[in-house]
Amino acid sequence: MVAFLFPGQGAQSVGMCKDIHDTYPEAREAFETASRVLGYSMEDLCFSGPEEKLKDTRYTQPALLAASIAVLRVLEANEIMPDACAGHSLGEYSALVAAGMIPYEDALRLVARRGELMAESDPEGRGGMAAVMGLSPEQISEVIKAAAKGRSLEAANFNCPGQIVISGDKDAVADAESFANDAGATNFVTLQVSGPFHSSLMKPAAESFAADLAAASFVEGHARVVSNVTAAWHEPKQTVDLLKKQIYSSVRWEDSIRFLVANGVDAFIEVGPGKVLRGLMRRIDKSLACQGSGDLESLEKILSQGR
């Protein structure tokens, strides 16, 4: 069984998937659809930048969706289809498209709105995030308890063994570094992000997004999708609530991968730009096979192998 994995924010780069766009009409159509739906040139944004604009979450989110679906369309045209899908944060929308649970055009509108609301959620820049290496979830919990002092500070991403992202008030995130070091952290990296994503500070954005989600139509797909929030299967009747909660809840990525394996998945393809998810996969279980597809050489290697 094969699972398609879709990247989230941080995987973007100027020029991403241009060689695939230039080679395959299916990929070009995915970019053209994004341009038509969103009212600006997705090709210019992804291929020419500037980098600062591509890093703005209002543009990052639809750009990564478009790039991922461009790759997906080439795989589909060659009859390479997933048995299951998962996406890291924003990537969950790509996964829902890939599984046939929501039309691509609707997903584009949703992620564009999601990006706007998340950008507006912290206009004063009070929030921040940091990746902490080398500590267990229990140790992270103690670090958070020691550093928070009444401020917002939470575990945002359980990415893989020894890598957990924290999110909340910027000052609390900064104060957590000394407590993390005292607990034996091997590294503490402040992330260059535009808000305290996957923390309770995002709840106002989630509440505003609820109406957009409720207006969307989610259906049974041809493949199943793992929820970031539960690390279990999406059900169409629960998807609106899960995607609302996803904005302020922890991304349970390690648990999601283990859930897929427990349900029979034994091969993975990272669909879209970058190699973040393959890096996490090696930390979760080195025995798991995960191929990339975000550049022409990698994609054509998969196509030559077939299903």
PDB file of N, CA, C and O in Angstrom, residues 88-89 128-132 140-141 144 152-160 163-168 173 191 193 195-200 202 228-229 245-254:
ATOM      1  N   HIS A  88       1.170  17.555   6.125  1.00  0.00           N
ATOM      2  CA  HIS A  88       1.675  18.236   7.314  1.00  0.00           C
ATOM      3  C   HIS A  88       1.072  19.632   7.372  1.00  0.00           C
ATOM      4  O   HIS A  88       1.402  20.495   6.552  1.00  0.00           O
ATOM      5  N   SER A  89       0.181  19.862   8.334  1.00  0.00           N
ATOM      6  CA  SER A  89      -0.473  21.162   8.520  1.00  0.00           C
ATOM      7  C   SER A  89      -1.177  21.580   7.227  1.00  0.00           C
ATOM      8  O   SER A  89      -2.122  20.919   6.793  1.00  0.00           O
ATOM      9  N   GLY A 128       5.490  33.522  18.342  1.00  0.00           N
ATOM     10  CA  GLY A 128       6.666  32.919  17.726  1.00  0.00           C
ATOM     11  C   GLY A 128       6.646  31.410  17.869  1.00  0.00           C
ATOM     12  O   GLY A 128       5.780  30.841  18.536  1.00  0.00           O
ATOM     13  N   MET A 129       7.612  30.761  17.243  1.00  0.00           N
ATOM     14  CA  MET A 129       7.730  29.307  17.288  1.00  0.00           C
ATOM     15  C   MET A 129       9.204  28.925  17.343  1.00  0.00           C
ATOM     16  O   MET A 129      10.065  29.690  16.907  1.00  0.00           O
ATOM     17  N   ALA A 130       9.479  27.749  17.884  1.00  0.00           N
ATOM     18  CA  ALA A 130      10.849  27.238  17.914  1.00  0.00           C
ATOM     19  C   ALA A 130      10.821  25.719  17.848  1.00  0.00           C
ATOM     20  O   ALA A 130       9.908  25.075  18.384  1.00  0.00           O
ATOM     21  N   ALA A 131      11.821  25.156  17.175  1.00  0.00           N
ATOM     22  CA  ALA A 131      11.982  23.706  17.122  1.00  0.00           C
ATOM     23  C   ALA A 131      12.980  23.287  18.189  1.00  0.00           C
ATOM     24  O   ALA A 131      14.075  23.855  18.284  1.00  0.00           O
ATOM     25  N   VAL A 132      12.578  22.315  18.981  1.00  0.00           N
ATOM     26  CA  VAL A 132      13.430  21.822  20.068  1.00  0.00           C
ATOM     27  C   VAL A 132      13.849  20.391  19.729  1.00  0.00           C
ATOM     28  O   VAL A 132      13.012  19.533  19.462  1.00  0.00           O
ATOM     29  N   ILE A 140       9.324  18.099  27.130  1.00  0.00           N
ATOM     30  CA  ILE A 140       8.797  19.334  26.537  1.00  0.00           C
ATOM     31  C   ILE A 140       7.668  19.886  27.397  1.00  0.00           C
ATOM     32  O   ILE A 140       7.556  21.108  27.602  1.00  0.00           O
ATOM     33  N   SER A 141       6.830  19.010  27.893  1.00  0.00           N
ATOM     34  CA  SER A 141       5.734  19.444  28.764  1.00  0.00           C
ATOM     35  C   SER A 141       6.268  20.168  29.989  1.00  0.00           C
ATOM     36  O   SER A 141       5.725  21.208  30.401  1.00  0.00           O
ATOM     37  N   ILE A 144       7.645  23.626  28.948  1.00  0.00           N
ATOM     38  CA  ILE A 144       6.533  24.560  28.729  1.00  0.00           C
ATOM     39  C   ILE A 144       5.979  25.060  30.055  1.00  0.00           C
ATOM     40  O   ILE A 144       5.729  26.268  30.233  1.00  0.00           O
ATOM     41  N   SER A 152       0.914  32.243  26.836  1.00  0.00           N
ATOM     42  CA  SER A 152       0.597  31.146  25.926  1.00  0.00           C
ATOM     43  C   SER A 152       1.887  30.467  25.465  1.00  0.00           C
ATOM     44  O   SER A 152       2.800  31.114  24.955  1.00  0.00           O
ATOM     45  N   LEU A 153       1.969  29.160  25.659  1.00  0.00           N
ATOM     46  CA  LEU A 153       3.103  28.368  25.187  1.00  0.00           C
ATOM     47  C   LEU A 153       2.654  26.916  25.121  1.00  0.00           C
ATOM     48  O   LEU A 153       2.231  26.347  26.127  1.00  0.00           O
ATOM     49  N   GLU A 154       2.749  26.323  23.938  1.00  0.00           N
ATOM     50  CA  GLU A 154       2.219  24.976  23.730  1.00  0.00           C
ATOM     51  C   GLU A 154       3.089  24.200  22.748  1.00  0.00           C
ATOM     52  O   GLU A 154       3.871  24.790  22.004  1.00  0.00           O
ATOM     53  N   ALA A 155       2.922  22.882  22.767  1.00  0.00           N
ATOM     54  CA  ALA A 155       3.568  22.029  21.767  1.00  0.00           C
ATOM     55  C   ALA A 155       2.751  22.103  20.480  1.00  0.00           C
ATOM     56  O   ALA A 155       1.551  21.817  20.483  1.00  0.00           O
ATOM     57  N   ALA A 156       3.378  22.529  19.390  1.00  0.00           N
ATOM     58  CA  ALA A 156       2.659  22.745  18.129  1.00  0.00           C
ATOM     59  C   ALA A 156       2.790  21.571  17.164  1.00  0.00           C
ATOM     60  O   ALA A 156       1.843  21.240  16.460  1.00  0.00           O
ATOM     61  N   ASN A 157       3.955  20.965  17.099  1.00  0.00           N
ATOM     62  CA  ASN A 157       4.210  19.887  16.139  1.00  0.00           C
ATOM     63  C   ASN A 157       5.009  18.783  16.823  1.00  0.00           C
ATOM     64  O   ASN A 157       6.118  19.047  17.311  1.00  0.00           O
ATOM     65  N   PHE A 158       4.453  17.574  16.819  1.00  0.00           N
ATOM     66  CA  PHE A 158       5.213  16.399  17.222  1.00  0.00           C
ATOM     67  C   PHE A 158       5.678  15.737  15.926  1.00  0.00           C
ATOM     68  O   PHE A 158       5.006  14.869  15.369  1.00  0.00           O
ATOM     69  N   ASN A 159       6.842  16.181  15.438  1.00  0.00           N
ATOM     70  CA  ASN A 159       7.263  15.826  14.088  1.00  0.00           C
ATOM     71  C   ASN A 159       7.876  14.440  13.977  1.00  0.00           C
ATOM     72  O   ASN A 159       7.597  13.694  13.041  1.00  0.00           O
ATOM     73  N   CYS A 160       8.746  14.108  14.923  1.00  0.00           N
ATOM     74  CA  CYS A 160       9.446  12.835  14.901  1.00  0.00           C
ATOM     75  C   CYS A 160      10.140  12.689  16.245  1.00  0.00           C
ATOM     76  O   CYS A 160      10.190  13.655  17.025  1.00  0.00           O
ATOM     77  N   GLN A 163      12.200  15.708  17.901  1.00  0.00           N
ATOM     78  CA  GLN A 163      11.957  17.014  17.275  1.00  0.00           C
ATOM     79  C   GLN A 163      10.511  17.436  17.530  1.00  0.00           C
ATOM     80  O   GLN A 163       9.573  16.871  16.960  1.00  0.00           O
ATOM     81  N   ILE A 164      10.364  18.424  18.399  1.00  0.00           N
ATOM     82  CA  ILE A 164       9.048  18.947  18.749  1.00  0.00           C
ATOM     83  C   ILE A 164       9.100  20.468  18.611  1.00  0.00           C
ATOM     84  O   ILE A 164      10.058  21.107  19.049  1.00  0.00           O
ATOM     85  N   VAL A 165       8.088  21.035  17.983  1.00  0.00           N
ATOM     86  CA  VAL A 165       8.001  22.484  17.797  1.00  0.00           C
ATOM     87  C   VAL A 165       7.073  23.062  18.863  1.00  0.00           C
ATOM     88  O   VAL A 165       6.002  22.513  19.123  1.00  0.00           O
ATOM     89  N   ILE A 166       7.504  24.171  19.480  1.00  0.00           N
ATOM     90  CA  ILE A 166       6.669  24.868  20.448  1.00  0.00           C
ATOM     91  C   ILE A 166       6.208  26.197  19.849  1.00  0.00           C
ATOM     92  O   ILE A 166       6.858  26.746  18.961  1.00  0.00           O
ATOM     93  N   SER A 167       5.080  26.701  20.344  1.00  0.00           N
ATOM     94  CA  SER A 167       4.472  27.885  19.757  1.00  0.00           C
ATOM     95  C   SER A 167       3.728  28.667  20.828  1.00  0.00           C
ATOM     96  O   SER A 167       3.180  28.080  21.766  1.00  0.00           O
ATOM     97  N   GLY A 168       3.729  30.001  20.697  1.00  0.00           N
ATOM     98  CA  GLY A 168       2.990  30.826  21.646  1.00  0.00           C
ATOM     99  C   GLY A 168       3.542  32.237  21.699  1.00  0.00           C
ATOM    100  O   GLY A 168       4.095  32.741  20.720  1.00  0.00           O
ATOM    101  N   VAL A 173       8.417  31.757  24.301  1.00  0.00           N
ATOM    102  CA  VAL A 173       9.227  30.876  23.453  1.00  0.00           C
ATOM    103  C   VAL A 173      10.708  31.125  23.700  1.00  0.00           C
ATOM    104  O   VAL A 173      11.509  30.180  23.847  1.00  0.00           O
ATOM    105  N   LEU A 191      12.102  29.702  14.842  1.00  0.00           N
ATOM    106  CA  LEU A 191      11.654  29.597  13.463  1.00  0.00           C
ATOM    107  C   LEU A 191      11.250  30.965  12.910  1.00  0.00           C
ATOM    108  O   LEU A 191      10.664  31.785  13.630  1.00  0.00           O
ATOM    109  N   VAL A 193       8.809  32.459  11.258  1.00  0.00           N
ATOM    110  CA  VAL A 193       7.412  32.328  10.847  1.00  0.00           C
ATOM    111  C   VAL A 193       6.671  33.611  11.187  1.00  0.00           C
ATOM    112  O   VAL A 193       7.138  34.430  11.978  1.00  0.00           O
ATOM    113  N   GLY A 195       3.710  33.912  12.640  1.00  0.00           N
ATOM    114  CA  GLY A 195       2.718  33.828  13.694  1.00  0.00           C
ATOM    115  C   GLY A 195       2.913  32.589  14.550  1.00  0.00           C
ATOM    116  O   GLY A 195       3.684  31.693  14.193  1.00  0.00           O
ATOM    117  N   PRO A 196       2.190  32.511  15.676  1.00  0.00           N
ATOM    118  CA  PRO A 196       2.287  31.360  16.574  1.00  0.00           C
ATOM    119  C   PRO A 196       1.331  30.247  16.139  1.00  0.00           C
ATOM    120  O   PRO A 196       0.324  29.959  16.797  1.00  0.00           O
ATOM    121  N   PHE A 197       1.641  29.627  15.017  1.00  0.00           N
ATOM    122  CA  PHE A 197       0.746  28.637  14.431  1.00  0.00           C
ATOM    123  C   PHE A 197       0.583  27.433  15.355  1.00  0.00           C
ATOM    124  O   PHE A 197       1.477  27.081  16.123  1.00  0.00           O
ATOM    125  N   HIS A 198      -0.574  26.805  15.241  1.00  0.00           N
ATOM    126  CA  HIS A 198      -0.897  25.606  16.026  1.00  0.00           C
ATOM    127  C   HIS A 198      -0.783  25.858  17.533  1.00  0.00           C
ATOM    128  O   HIS A 198      -0.308  25.010  18.275  1.00  0.00           O
ATOM    129  N   SER A 199      -1.222  27.042  17.944  1.00  0.00           N
ATOM    130  CA  SER A 199      -1.340  27.355  19.370  1.00  0.00           C
ATOM    131  C   SER A 199      -2.701  27.992  19.604  1.00  0.00           C
ATOM    132  O   SER A 199      -3.404  28.385  18.655  1.00  0.00           O
ATOM    133  N   SER A 200      -3.072  28.132  20.866  1.00  0.00           N
ATOM    134  CA  SER A 200      -4.385  28.692  21.190  1.00  0.00           C
ATOM    135  C   SER A 200      -4.510  30.154  20.742  1.00  0.00           C
ATOM    136  O   SER A 200      -5.625  30.666  20.633  1.00  0.00           O
ATOM    137  N   MET A 202      -4.194  31.065  17.919  1.00  0.00           N
ATOM    138  CA  MET A 202      -4.813  30.970  16.596  1.00  0.00           C
ATOM    139  C   MET A 202      -6.316  30.709  16.672  1.00  0.00           C
ATOM    140  O   MET A 202      -6.985  30.620  15.629  1.00  0.00           O
ATOM    141  N   ASN A 228      -4.376  15.554  11.071  1.00  0.00           N
ATOM    142  CA  ASN A 228      -3.297  16.033  11.944  1.00  0.00           C
ATOM    143  C   ASN A 228      -3.720  16.037  13.409  1.00  0.00           C
ATOM    144  O   ASN A 228      -2.907  15.806  14.309  1.00  0.00           O
ATOM    145  N   VAL A 229      -4.997  16.345  13.651  1.00  0.00           N
ATOM    146  CA  VAL A 229      -5.483  16.542  15.017  1.00  0.00           C
ATOM    147  C   VAL A 229      -5.597  15.230  15.777  1.00  0.00           C
ATOM    148  O   VAL A 229      -5.209  15.126  16.947  1.00  0.00           O
ATOM    149  N   LYS A 245     -10.142  22.863  14.074  1.00  0.00           N
ATOM    150  CA  LYS A 245      -9.271  22.607  15.216  1.00  0.00           C
ATOM    151  C   LYS A 245      -7.802  22.550  14.811  1.00  0.00           C
ATOM    152  O   LYS A 245      -6.918  22.880  15.609  1.00  0.00           O
ATOM    153  N   GLN A 246      -7.554  22.128  13.576  1.00  0.00           N
ATOM    154  CA  GLN A 246      -6.169  21.965  13.128  1.00  0.00           C
ATOM    155  C   GLN A 246      -5.379  23.259  13.223  1.00  0.00           C
ATOM    156  O   GLN A 246      -4.179  23.252  13.468  1.00  0.00           O
ATOM    157  N   ILE A 247      -6.039  24.403  13.050  1.00  0.00           N
ATOM    158  CA  ILE A 247      -5.342  25.690  13.061  1.00  0.00           C
ATOM    159  C   ILE A 247      -4.681  25.959  14.409  1.00  0.00           C
ATOM    160  O   ILE A 247      -3.602  26.563  14.470  1.00  0.00           O
ATOM    161  N   TYR A 248      -5.313  25.504  15.498  1.00  0.00           N
ATOM    162  CA  TYR A 248      -4.764  25.803  16.831  1.00  0.00           C
ATOM    163  C   TYR A 248      -4.331  24.557  17.600  1.00  0.00           C
ATOM    164  O   TYR A 248      -3.892  24.653  18.744  1.00  0.00           O
ATOM    165  N   SER A 249      -4.447  23.386  17.004  1.00  0.00           N
ATOM    166  CA  SER A 249      -4.072  22.142  17.676  1.00  0.00           C
ATOM    167  C   SER A 249      -2.696  21.655  17.232  1.00  0.00           C
ATOM    168  O   SER A 249      -2.182  22.068  16.192  1.00  0.00           O
ATOM    169  N   SER A 250      -2.126  20.755  18.005  1.00  0.00           N
ATOM    170  CA  SER A 250      -0.826  20.173  17.664  1.00  0.00           C
ATOM    171  C   SER A 250      -0.930  19.305  16.411  1.00  0.00           C
ATOM    172  O   SER A 250      -1.926  18.600  16.209  1.00  0.00           O
ATOM    173  N   VAL A 251       0.106  19.356  15.590  1.00  0.00           N
ATOM    174  CA  VAL A 251       0.220  18.462  14.436  1.00  0.00           C
ATOM    175  C   VAL A 251       0.876  17.167  14.917  1.00  0.00           C
ATOM    176  O   VAL A 251       2.056  17.166  15.289  1.00  0.00           O
ATOM    177  N   ARG A 252       0.129  16.090  14.902  1.00  0.00           N
ATOM    178  CA  ARG A 252       0.638  14.794  15.403  1.00  0.00           C
ATOM    179  C   ARG A 252       1.209  13.991  14.228  1.00  0.00           C
ATOM    180  O   ARG A 252       0.684  12.963  13.830  1.00  0.00           O
ATOM    181  N   TRP A 253       2.337  14.481  13.706  1.00  0.00           N
ATOM    182  CA  TRP A 253       2.880  13.891  12.483  1.00  0.00           C
ATOM    183  C   TRP A 253       3.479  12.508  12.731  1.00  0.00           C
ATOM    184  O   TRP A 253       3.215  11.568  11.976  1.00  0.00           O
ATOM    185  N   GLU A 254       4.266  12.364  13.766  1.00  0.00           N
ATOM    186  CA  GLU A 254       4.851  11.044  14.044  1.00  0.00           C
ATOM    187  C   GLU A 254       3.751  10.011  14.243  1.00  0.00           C
ATOM    188  O   GLU A 254       3.806   8.913  13.675  1.00  0.00           O
TER     189      GLU A 254
END
